[in-house]
Short mmCIF file of C-alpha atoms in Angstrom, two decimals:
data_model
loop_
_atom_site.label_atom_id
_atom_site.label_comp_id
_atom_site.label_asym_id
_atom_site.label_seq_id
_atom_site.Cartn_x
_atom_site.Cartn_y
_atom_site.Cartn_z
CA UNK A 1 113.20 139.19 26.81
CA UNK A 2 113.27 135.62 28.10
CA UNK A 3 109.54 135.04 28.71
CA UNK A 4 107.27 134.38 31.65
CA UNK A 5 108.19 131.58 34.07
CA UNK A 6 105.33 131.82 36.59
CA UNK A 7 102.82 129.11 35.62
CA UNK A 8 99.87 130.89 37.22
CA UNK A 9 100.58 134.05 35.19
CA UNK A 10 101.10 132.01 32.03
CA UNK A 11 97.81 130.14 32.45
CA UNK A 12 95.90 133.39 33.10
CA UNK A 13 97.30 134.93 29.90
CA UNK A 14 97.33 132.09 27.36
CA UNK A 15 95.60 134.12 24.61
CA UNK A 16 95.19 131.09 22.29
CA UNK A 17 94.15 131.42 18.66
CA UNK A 18 93.78 129.09 15.69
CA UNK A 19 96.21 129.76 12.85
CA UNK A 20 94.38 130.12 9.51
CA UNK A 21 96.21 127.46 7.53
CA UNK A 22 95.86 123.70 7.86
CA UNK A 23 99.02 121.63 8.24
CA UNK A 24 100.34 118.14 7.65
CA UNK A 25 103.31 116.30 9.14
CA UNK A 26 105.61 114.49 6.75
CA UNK A 27 109.03 112.93 6.74
CA UNK A 28 111.77 112.72 4.18
CA UNK A 29 115.36 111.66 3.83
CA UNK A 30 115.87 114.02 0.87
CA UNK A 31 118.40 116.84 0.98
CA UNK A 32 117.14 119.31 3.65
CA UNK A 33 118.15 122.42 1.67
CA UNK A 34 115.98 121.35 -1.27
CA UNK A 35 113.07 120.46 1.02
CA UNK A 36 113.26 123.86 2.70
CA UNK A 37 113.35 125.62 -0.65
CA UNK A 38 110.46 123.65 -2.15
CA UNK A 39 108.18 123.06 0.83
CA UNK A 40 108.79 126.10 3.07
CA UNK A 41 108.16 124.19 6.33
CA UNK A 42 107.01 126.07 9.42
CA UNK A 43 108.73 123.54 11.69
CA UNK A 44 111.23 120.73 11.39
CA UNK A 45 112.86 118.14 13.58
CA UNK A 46 115.71 115.83 12.65
CA UNK A 47 115.17 112.26 13.83
CA UNK A 48 117.28 109.16 13.26
CA UNK A 49 114.76 107.93 10.68
CA UNK A 50 114.63 111.17 8.71
CA UNK A 51 113.63 114.81 8.79
CA UNK A 52 110.12 115.61 10.03
CA UNK A 53 108.57 118.65 8.40
CA UNK A 54 105.36 120.50 9.16
CA UNK A 55 104.03 122.11 6.00
CA UNK A 56 100.76 123.65 4.92
CA UNK A 57 98.16 121.35 3.48
CA UNK A 58 98.08 123.61 0.42
CA UNK A 59 101.81 123.06 -0.15
CA UNK A 60 101.40 119.31 0.28
CA UNK A 61 98.57 119.23 -2.26
CA UNK A 62 100.50 121.44 -4.68
CA UNK A 63 103.49 119.07 -4.50
CA UNK A 64 101.40 115.85 -4.62
CA UNK A 65 102.54 114.82 -1.14
CA UNK A 66 100.36 112.14 0.40
CA UNK A 67 99.26 112.52 4.02
CA UNK A 68 96.99 110.74 6.45
CA UNK A 69 95.93 113.55 8.78
CA UNK A 70 95.31 117.27 8.68
CA UNK A 71 96.01 119.48 11.67
CA UNK A 72 95.20 122.97 12.81
CA UNK A 73 97.67 124.90 14.91
CA UNK A 74 96.62 126.65 18.08
CA UNK A 75 99.25 129.21 18.98
CA UNK A 76 99.51 130.69 22.44
CA UNK A 77 99.88 134.45 22.60
CA UNK A 78 101.78 134.38 25.90
CA UNK A 79 105.56 134.52 25.68
CA UNK A 80 106.44 131.72 28.08
CA UNK A 81 110.03 130.97 28.96
CA UNK A 82 111.63 127.86 27.54
CA UNK A 83 112.59 127.16 31.16
CA UNK A 84 109.04 127.30 32.53
CA UNK A 85 107.34 124.05 33.44
CA UNK A 86 103.79 122.77 33.73
CA UNK A 87 102.23 124.58 30.78
CA UNK A 88 102.27 121.81 28.21
CA UNK A 89 101.30 119.12 30.72
CA UNK A 90 98.37 121.26 31.93
CA UNK A 91 97.12 121.81 28.37
CA UNK A 92 97.71 118.20 27.36
CA UNK A 93 95.89 116.87 30.43
CA UNK A 94 92.85 119.07 29.73
CA UNK A 95 92.76 118.11 26.04
CA UNK A 96 93.12 114.43 26.94
CA UNK A 97 89.89 114.68 28.94
CA UNK A 98 88.18 115.62 25.65
CA UNK A 99 89.97 112.88 23.66
CA UNK A 100 92.04 115.40 21.72
CA UNK A 101 95.60 114.43 20.83
CA UNK A 102 98.32 117.06 20.85
CA UNK A 103 101.52 117.57 18.93
CA UNK A 104 103.47 120.43 20.45
CA UNK A 105 106.25 122.62 19.07
CA UNK A 106 107.75 125.22 21.35
CA UNK A 107 109.32 128.20 19.67
CA UNK A 108 111.44 130.80 21.41
CA UNK A 109 108.47 133.13 21.92
CA UNK A 110 105.37 130.92 21.83
CA UNK A 111 104.07 127.38 22.14
CA UNK A 112 102.11 125.87 19.26
CA UNK A 113 99.68 122.99 19.74
CA UNK A 114 98.73 120.97 16.66
CA UNK A 115 95.38 119.19 16.94
CA UNK A 116 93.28 117.22 14.49
CA UNK A 117 91.59 119.69 12.19
CA UNK A 118 88.07 118.52 13.01
CA UNK A 119 88.71 119.05 16.75
CA UNK A 120 90.36 122.48 16.55
CA UNK A 121 87.38 124.54 17.71
CA UNK A 122 86.74 122.20 20.62
CA UNK A 123 90.44 122.30 21.53
CA UNK A 124 90.44 126.09 21.44
CA UNK A 125 87.50 126.14 23.86
CA UNK A 126 89.28 123.75 26.21
CA UNK A 127 92.53 125.74 26.13
CA UNK A 128 90.65 129.03 26.55
CA UNK A 129 88.86 127.65 29.59
CA UNK A 130 92.21 126.96 31.27
CA UNK A 131 92.77 130.74 31.47
CA UNK A 132 89.78 130.94 33.81
CA UNK A 133 91.29 128.62 36.47
#
């Protein structure tokens, strides 16, 4: 199943929810296999400067990893196609109106919006209100 491509249908069926854990973003130039084994990241991205990892705050604390910010993840229940367009810009534009920054990871099945932990409930309300449009 390749996911929904119709933006109107996607926006009407966002079904957003806050993931229980809190997360931090970190980077490392250490051996990726060891990082994966030790830190169990939920997302990664290789950049020229190093590997970016998203790990739980609990894991970061357990491994004495320093971090500046803590994020909550709002996952969308809708299975949107990787070829659909307009979803992330719509959400980002609405969150920008409330001064909420977004860090987005799109998986095969769902989109995941990371927001500052202290703004997660407000962000969820904003994203949920988009479904009403």
